[in-house]
Amino acid sequence: MSTLPPAFLAASLALLMPAAMSPLLAQTAPQQAALSDHAKAENKAERKPSAESAQPQAAPVATANPAAQKGITGKAIDKVKEVAKSAGDIFSRVPCLPPKGASKSMGSLPRVASKLVAGQPVVIVAFGSSSTAGFGATSPDFNYPNRLAAQLRRQYPTADISVVNAGKGGEDAPEMMKRLQTAVIDLHPDLVIWQVGTNAVLRNLDPAETAKHVEEGIARIQAAGADVVLIDPQYSPRVNEHAESAGKMMILLNKVAELRKVGVFPRFAVMKDWHEKQAIPIENFVIADGLHMSDWGYACFAQLLGDDIIKSVGQIKLGVTVPADVRAYRPM
């Protein structure tokens, strides 16, 4: 009576591993305290070999029972995919919450609202520097313009909404003004979301000069008929090293917004709230360079910005005109 070779037994055990391991993955993934990009990258790296290893191991027993083995392997792969999908949900472990005490709107967006009501295409241009371009995101899908586009399309499923990413790393108001016409106005936008001021702070440029450029730019955008929302600098270690300049920048941007009657999404205050009031570690929303946002940071920023846009559009649809309120998200 012959005995099975040890190599065959080892191979047979290996075949069962994907199906056996997948429930363990399903139990482990929700328990991880992952939020930083580094942690998510490790999780993906651990799951990917499991899915890949399931396929080549199916070949040795294909002649014995192809249907049964296909079912086992298929279930293992499906389970791994489910785990990966769950882990890919950025807000599955730490939700994206608005700042505590927030109750004010950033103002109305009449152009966008009127286009949506009329069933006409809506063009949004995200104008800015590297945090608009999405530096620090692990994929273009996770930059804020793409996350915002996905949210608005879910909210308005029958609308034709385009979000154009006009972010260019390293720039601030002087460089942006040089391409304002071609990168923004020539696209005939209905809304321009202008992220500005961070690089000026890091370069120790005069905040007053930045404010002058921004005021001129807003005037040109408004003359083209578009709504405008300003995005101020981010709360991050690199920016916080220039606290005095950053403070002046935000004050001046708010004054310009009030003068030109446009909204401001106060990114600095929102991110500060994440850390100081919601107790989220900075490394969970800022990458290792101490400046740029992580996947979660971009996603939550986009979510809150999108919520404000949806609220503003809803007010116009109801016939309520709300003036731009640059005190949005300030503590009550």
GROMACS .gro file of C-alpha atoms in nm:
model
  332
    1MET     CA    1   0.000   0.000   0.000
    2SER     CA    2   0.161   0.325  -0.115
    3THR     CA    3   0.177   0.643   0.089
    4LEU     CA    4   0.132   0.994  -0.044
    5PRO     CA    5   0.452   1.193  -0.086
    6PRO     CA    6   0.507   1.468   0.173
    7ALA     CA    7   0.531   1.726  -0.106
    8PHE     CA    8   0.181   1.638  -0.225
    9LEU     CA    9   0.042   1.673   0.129
   10ALA     CA   10   0.209   2.012   0.168
   11ALA     CA   11   0.069   2.131  -0.162
   12SER     CA   12  -0.278   2.011  -0.066
   13LEU     CA   13  -0.266   2.203   0.262
   14ALA     CA   14  -0.148   2.512   0.080
   15LEU     CA   15  -0.451   2.495  -0.148
   16LEU     CA   16  -0.683   2.536   0.147
   17MET     CA   17  -0.506   2.837   0.292
   18PRO     CA   18  -0.688   3.116   0.102
   19ALA     CA   19  -1.029   2.986   0.208
   20ALA     CA   20  -0.913   2.936   0.563
   21MET     CA   21  -0.743   3.271   0.594
   22SER     CA   22  -1.016   3.488   0.449
   23PRO     CA   23  -1.245   3.471   0.756
   24LEU     CA   24  -0.947   3.573   0.966
   25LEU     CA   25  -0.891   3.872   0.741
   26ALA     CA   26  -1.255   3.964   0.770
   27GLN     CA   27  -1.231   3.955   1.148
   28THR     CA   28  -0.905   4.144   1.168
   29ALA     CA   29  -0.959   4.432   0.924
   30PRO     CA   30  -1.240   4.612   1.112
   31GLN     CA   31  -1.038   4.595   1.433
   32GLN     CA   32  -0.737   4.780   1.296
   33ALA     CA   33  -0.697   5.141   1.402
   34ALA     CA   34  -0.582   5.234   1.051
   35LEU     CA   35  -0.616   5.587   0.921
   36SER     CA   36  -0.274   5.698   0.814
   37ASP     CA   37  -0.166   5.634   0.456
   38HIS     CA   38   0.117   5.417   0.584
   39ALA     CA   39  -0.119   5.188   0.771
   40LYS     CA   40  -0.355   5.152   0.476
   41ALA     CA   41  -0.068   5.075   0.244
   42GLU     CA   42   0.045   4.798   0.477
   43ASN     CA   43  -0.306   4.653   0.491
   44LYS     CA   44  -0.335   4.649   0.110
   45ALA     CA   45   0.009   4.492   0.077
   46GLU     CA   46  -0.092   4.214   0.315
   47ARG     CA   47  -0.419   4.139   0.137
   48LYS     CA   48  -0.296   4.147  -0.220
   49PRO     CA   49  -0.073   3.836  -0.202
   50SER     CA   50  -0.366   3.641  -0.057
   51ALA     CA   51  -0.580   3.715  -0.362
   52GLU     CA   52  -0.297   3.644  -0.604
   53SER     CA   53  -0.188   3.321  -0.434
   54ALA     CA   54  -0.538   3.176  -0.459
   55GLN     CA   55  -0.531   3.154  -0.838
   56PRO     CA   56  -0.211   2.959  -0.920
   57GLN     CA   57  -0.277   2.709  -0.640
   58ALA     CA   58  -0.599   2.592  -0.806
   59ALA     CA   59  -0.413   2.410  -1.088
   60PRO     CA   60  -0.281   2.092  -0.910
   61VAL     CA   61  -0.628   1.956  -0.813
   62ALA     CA   62  -0.814   2.072  -1.123
   63THR     CA   63  -0.818   1.718  -1.265
   64ALA     CA   64  -0.952   1.566  -0.941
   65ASN     CA   65  -1.254   1.790  -0.881
   66PRO     CA   66  -1.251   2.109  -1.093
   67ALA     CA   67  -1.598   2.231  -0.992
   68ALA     CA   68  -1.538   2.193  -0.619
   69GLN     CA   69  -1.195   2.356  -0.630
   70LYS     CA   70  -1.325   2.646  -0.840
   71GLY     CA   71  -1.595   2.705  -0.582
   72ILE     CA   72  -1.350   2.708  -0.291
   73THR     CA   73  -1.100   2.932  -0.469
   74GLY     CA   74  -1.372   3.165  -0.596
   75LYS     CA   75  -1.515   3.208  -0.247
   76ALA     CA   76  -1.169   3.280  -0.107
   77ILE     CA   77  -1.100   3.545  -0.369
   78ASP     CA   78  -1.445   3.701  -0.322
   79LYS     CA   79  -1.390   3.716   0.053
   80VAL     CA   80  -1.053   3.888   0.010
   81LYS     CA   81  -1.214   4.139  -0.227
   82GLU     CA   82  -1.485   4.212   0.028
   83VAL     CA   83  -1.224   4.273   0.298
   84ALA     CA   84  -1.027   4.503   0.067
   85LYS     CA   85  -1.340   4.698  -0.019
   86SER     CA   86  -1.425   4.740   0.348
   87ALA     CA   87  -1.073   4.855   0.431
   88GLY     CA   88  -1.087   5.096   0.139
   89ASP     CA   89  -1.377   5.283   0.294
   90ILE     CA   90  -1.186   5.577   0.436
   91PHE     CA   91  -1.452   5.666   0.690
   92SER     CA   92  -1.524   5.312   0.812
   93ARG     CA   93  -1.326   5.350   1.134
   94VAL     CA   94  -1.313   5.723   1.200
   95PRO     CA   95  -1.612   5.915   1.060
   96CYS     CA   96  -1.587   6.256   0.899
   97LEU     CA   97  -1.760   6.488   1.142
   98PRO     CA   98  -1.816   6.865   1.102
   99PRO     CA   99  -1.646   7.095   1.352
  100LYS     CA  100  -1.820   7.112   1.685
  101GLY     CA  101  -2.052   7.409   1.715
  102ALA     CA  102  -2.067   7.462   1.340
  103SER     CA  103  -2.399   7.600   1.224
  104LYS     CA  104  -2.329   7.873   0.972
  105SER     CA  105  -2.341   7.842   0.595
  106MET     CA  106  -2.062   7.962   0.369
  107GLY     CA  107  -2.325   8.145   0.164
  108SER     CA  108  -2.534   8.092  -0.146
  109LEU     CA  109  -2.418   7.966  -0.483
  110PRO     CA  110  -2.682   8.111  -0.718
  111ARG     CA  111  -2.509   8.023  -1.045
  112VAL     CA  112  -2.465   7.655  -0.959
  113ALA     CA  113  -2.816   7.630  -0.817
  114SER     CA  114  -2.980   7.789  -1.119
  115LYS     CA  115  -2.795   7.556  -1.356
  116LEU     CA  116  -2.900   7.249  -1.156
  117VAL     CA  117  -3.262   7.364  -1.142
  118ALA     CA  118  -3.261   7.419  -1.518
  119GLY     CA  119  -3.107   7.078  -1.579
  120GLN     CA  120  -2.803   7.232  -1.744
  121PRO     CA  121  -2.443   7.103  -1.718
  122VAL     CA  122  -2.242   7.236  -1.425
  123VAL     CA  123  -1.868   7.303  -1.448
  124ILE     CA  124  -1.665   7.342  -1.128
  125VAL     CA  125  -1.297   7.437  -1.139
  126ALA     CA  126  -1.078   7.351  -0.839
  127PHE     CA  127  -0.802   7.613  -0.863
  128GLY     CA  128  -0.496   7.601  -0.641
  129SER     CA  129  -0.159   7.448  -0.566
  130SER     CA  130  -0.036   7.102  -0.462
  131SER     CA  131  -0.315   7.030  -0.215
  132THR     CA  132  -0.561   7.082  -0.499
  133ALA     CA  133  -0.353   6.874  -0.737
  134GLY     CA  134  -0.361   6.605  -0.466
  135PHE     CA  135   0.000   6.568  -0.354
  136GLY     CA  136   0.008   6.310  -0.074
  137ALA     CA  137  -0.295   6.112  -0.192
  138THR     CA  138  -0.222   5.748  -0.270
  139SER     CA  139  -0.431   5.767  -0.587
  140PRO     CA  140  -0.587   6.042  -0.802
  141ASP     CA  141  -0.923   5.901  -0.692
  142PHE     CA  142  -0.847   6.028  -0.343
  143ASN     CA  143  -0.763   6.392  -0.421
  144TYR     CA  144  -1.024   6.638  -0.305
  145PRO     CA  145  -1.164   6.744  -0.647
  146ASN     CA  146  -1.235   6.380  -0.741
  147ARG     CA  147  -1.389   6.302  -0.401
  148LEU     CA  148  -1.603   6.617  -0.431
  149ALA     CA  149  -1.714   6.522  -0.782
  150ALA     CA  150  -1.822   6.177  -0.664
  151GLN     CA  151  -2.023   6.323  -0.376
  152LEU     CA  152  -2.202   6.581  -0.591
  153ARG     CA  153  -2.287   6.320  -0.855
  154ARG     CA  154  -2.438   6.098  -0.588
  155GLN     CA  155  -2.644   6.392  -0.460
  156TYR     CA  156  -2.755   6.500  -0.809
  157PRO     CA  157  -2.759   6.172  -1.008
  158THR     CA  158  -2.933   6.317  -1.314
  159ALA     CA  159  -2.708   6.623  -1.339
  160ASP     CA  160  -2.410   6.658  -1.570
  161ILE     CA  161  -2.141   6.775  -1.324
  162SER     CA  162  -1.775   6.824  -1.419
  163VAL     CA  163  -1.505   6.904  -1.163
  164VAL     CA  164  -1.182   7.018  -1.329
  165ASN     CA  165  -0.861   6.990  -1.127
  166ALA     CA  166  -0.657   7.304  -1.200
  167GLY     CA  167  -0.412   7.257  -0.914
  168LYS     CA  168  -0.041   7.310  -0.976
  169GLY     CA  169   0.217   7.236  -0.706
  170GLY     CA  170   0.434   7.514  -0.569
  171GLU     CA  171   0.219   7.802  -0.684
  172ASP     CA  172   0.051   8.083  -0.497
  173ALA     CA  173  -0.147   8.390  -0.600
  174PRO     CA  174   0.118   8.557  -0.824
  175GLU     CA  175   0.170   8.242  -1.034
  176MET     CA  176  -0.198   8.153  -1.032
  177MET     CA  177  -0.296   8.494  -1.164
  178LYS     CA  178  -0.078   8.431  -1.470
  179ARG     CA  179  -0.284   8.128  -1.567
  180LEU     CA  180  -0.622   8.242  -1.435
  181GLN     CA  181  -0.757   8.311  -1.782
  182THR     CA  182  -0.653   7.987  -1.950
  183ALA     CA  183  -0.687   7.749  -1.655
  184VAL     CA  184  -1.011   7.888  -1.515
  185ILE     CA  185  -1.204   8.158  -1.700
  186ASP     CA  186  -1.171   8.005  -2.046
  187LEU     CA  187  -1.345   7.691  -1.913
  188HIS     CA  188  -1.661   7.899  -1.844
  189PRO     CA  189  -1.704   7.763  -1.491
  190ASP     CA  190  -2.016   7.792  -1.281
  191LEU     CA  191  -1.816   7.763  -0.960
  192VAL     CA  192  -1.449   7.826  -0.884
  193ILE     CA  193  -1.308   7.681  -0.562
  194TRP     CA  194  -0.986   7.873  -0.507
  195GLN     CA  195  -0.735   7.725  -0.261
  196VAL     CA  196  -0.468   7.988  -0.195
  197GLY     CA  197  -0.226   8.126   0.062
  198THR     CA  198  -0.030   7.825   0.188
  199ASN     CA  199   0.280   7.869  -0.026
  200ALA     CA  200   0.279   8.242   0.043
  201VAL     CA  201   0.293   8.163   0.415
  202LEU     CA  202   0.576   7.912   0.369
  203ARG     CA  203   0.773   8.164   0.159
  204ASN     CA  204   0.712   8.446   0.407
  205LEU     CA  205   0.547   8.655   0.136
  206ASP     CA  206   0.347   8.962   0.234
  207PRO     CA  207  -0.010   8.848   0.307
  208ALA     CA  208  -0.138   9.187   0.192
  209GLU     CA  209   0.009   9.130  -0.156
  210THR     CA  210  -0.155   8.789  -0.172
  211ALA     CA  211  -0.487   8.947  -0.073
  212LYS     CA  212  -0.458   9.203  -0.354
  213HIS     CA  213  -0.400   8.932  -0.612
  214VAL     CA  214  -0.692   8.728  -0.476
  215GLU     CA  215  -0.927   9.026  -0.482
  216GLU     CA  216  -0.835   9.098  -0.843
  217GLY     CA  217  -0.878   8.734  -0.935
  218ILE     CA  218  -1.220   8.708  -0.770
  219ALA     CA  219  -1.335   9.020  -0.955
  220ARG     CA  220  -1.235   8.865  -1.286
  221ILE     CA  221  -1.403   8.535  -1.204
  222GLN     CA  222  -1.723   8.709  -1.098
  223ALA     CA  223  -1.719   8.918  -1.416
  224ALA     CA  224  -1.725   8.587  -1.604
  225GLY     CA  225  -2.042   8.494  -1.413
  226ALA     CA  226  -1.911   8.224  -1.180
  227ASP     CA  227  -1.968   8.165  -0.810
  228VAL     CA  228  -1.653   8.165  -0.594
  229VAL     CA  229  -1.548   7.989  -0.275
  230LEU     CA  230  -1.207   8.049  -0.116
  231ILE     CA  231  -1.009   7.778   0.066
  232ASP     CA  232  -0.757   7.905   0.322
  233PRO     CA  233  -0.429   7.733   0.429
  234GLN     CA  234  -0.425   7.395   0.600
  235TYR     CA  235  -0.361   7.328   0.967
  236SER     CA  236  -0.035   7.133   0.960
  237PRO     CA  237   0.306   7.135   1.130
  238ARG     CA  238   0.478   7.316   0.843
  239VAL     CA  239   0.216   7.590   0.829
  240ASN     CA  240   0.203   7.617   1.207
  241GLU     CA  241   0.573   7.703   1.208
  242HIS     CA  242   0.462   8.032   1.049
  243ALA     CA  243   0.170   8.092   1.282
  244GLU     CA  244   0.182   8.473   1.270
  245SER     CA  245   0.190   8.488   0.891
  246ALA     CA  246  -0.079   8.220   0.862
  247GLY     CA  247  -0.303   8.414   1.099
  248LYS     CA  248  -0.265   8.734   0.896
  249MET     CA  249  -0.330   8.544   0.574
  250MET     CA  250  -0.659   8.404   0.700
  251ILE     CA  251  -0.775   8.741   0.830
  252LEU     CA  252  -0.703   8.908   0.497
  253LEU     CA  253  -0.862   8.632   0.291
  254ASN     CA  254  -1.175   8.664   0.504
  255LYS     CA  255  -1.178   9.041   0.449
  256VAL     CA  256  -1.145   8.997   0.073
  257ALA     CA  257  -1.424   8.740   0.074
  258GLU     CA  258  -1.649   8.973   0.270
  259LEU     CA  259  -1.572   9.260   0.034
  260ARG     CA  260  -1.640   9.056  -0.279
  261LYS     CA  261  -1.939   8.871  -0.124
  262VAL     CA  262  -1.800   8.523  -0.173
  263GLY     CA  263  -1.785   8.224   0.057
  264VAL     CA  264  -1.488   8.087   0.249
  265PHE     CA  265  -1.438   7.728   0.352
  266PRO     CA  266  -1.204   7.766   0.654
  267ARG     CA  267  -0.984   7.464   0.605
  268PHE     CA  268  -0.740   7.568   0.879
  269ALA     CA  269  -1.013   7.591   1.144
  270VAL     CA  270  -1.171   7.265   1.031
  271MET     CA  271  -0.844   7.071   1.047
  272LYS     CA  272  -0.755   7.229   1.380
  273ASP     CA  273  -1.089   7.107   1.512
  274TRP     CA  274  -1.009   6.754   1.398
  275HIS     CA  275  -0.697   6.754   1.612
  276GLU     CA  276  -0.786   6.967   1.914
  277LYS     CA  277  -1.154   6.884   1.963
  278GLN     CA  278  -1.204   6.551   1.790
  279ALA     CA  279  -0.868   6.416   1.916
  280ILE     CA  280  -0.758   6.286   1.577
  281PRO     CA  281  -0.377   6.255   1.557
  282ILE     CA  282  -0.223   6.493   1.304
  283GLU     CA  283  -0.048   6.204   1.130
  284ASN     CA  284  -0.391   6.065   1.041
  285PHE     CA  285  -0.476   6.361   0.820
  286VAL     CA  286  -0.132   6.501   0.728
  287ILE     CA  287   0.138   6.291   0.563
  288ALA     CA  288   0.498   6.258   0.684
  289ASP     CA  289   0.616   6.579   0.513
  290GLY     CA  290   0.419   6.776   0.772
  291LEU     CA  291   0.230   6.973   0.507
  292HIS     CA  292   0.016   6.780   0.262
  293MET     CA  293  -0.302   6.597   0.346
  294SER     CA  294  -0.353   6.221   0.357
  295ASP     CA  295  -0.630   6.025   0.188
  296TRP     CA  296  -0.851   6.066   0.493
  297GLY     CA  297  -0.769   6.438   0.519
  298TYR     CA  298  -0.859   6.503   0.155
  299ALA     CA  299  -1.171   6.288   0.182
  300CYS     CA  300  -1.309   6.457   0.493
  301PHE     CA  301  -1.222   6.802   0.358
  302ALA     CA  302  -1.406   6.721   0.034
  303GLN     CA  303  -1.702   6.575   0.223
  304LEU     CA  304  -1.752   6.884   0.440
  305LEU     CA  305  -1.701   7.118   0.146
  306GLY     CA  306  -1.951   6.917  -0.056
  307ASP     CA  307  -2.201   6.929   0.230
  308ASP     CA  308  -2.177   7.309   0.231
  309ILE     CA  309  -2.221   7.329  -0.147
  310ILE     CA  310  -2.527   7.103  -0.130
  311LYS     CA  311  -2.673   7.310   0.154
  312SER     CA  312  -2.612   7.635  -0.034
  313VAL     CA  313  -2.772   7.500  -0.351
  314GLY     CA  314  -3.069   7.377  -0.150
  315GLN     CA  315  -3.127   7.721  -0.003
  316ILE     CA  316  -3.136   7.881  -0.347
  317LYS     CA  317  -3.376   7.614  -0.472
  318LEU     CA  318  -3.607   7.702  -0.183
  319GLY     CA  319  -3.587   8.069  -0.272
  320VAL     CA  320  -3.369   8.161   0.026
  321THR     CA  321  -3.081   8.392  -0.056
  322VAL     CA  322  -2.809   8.367   0.205
  323PRO     CA  323  -2.523   8.618   0.185
  324ALA     CA  324  -2.171   8.482   0.200
  325ASP     CA  325  -2.082   8.428   0.564
  326VAL     CA  326  -1.707   8.424   0.616
  327ARG     CA  327  -1.751   8.332   0.982
  328ALA     CA  328  -1.848   7.977   0.890
  329TYR     CA  329  -1.737   7.713   1.143
  330ARG     CA  330  -1.629   7.964   1.404
  331PRO     CA  331  -1.711   7.839   1.755
  332MET     CA  332  -2.046   7.954   1.889
   0.00000   0.00000   0.00000
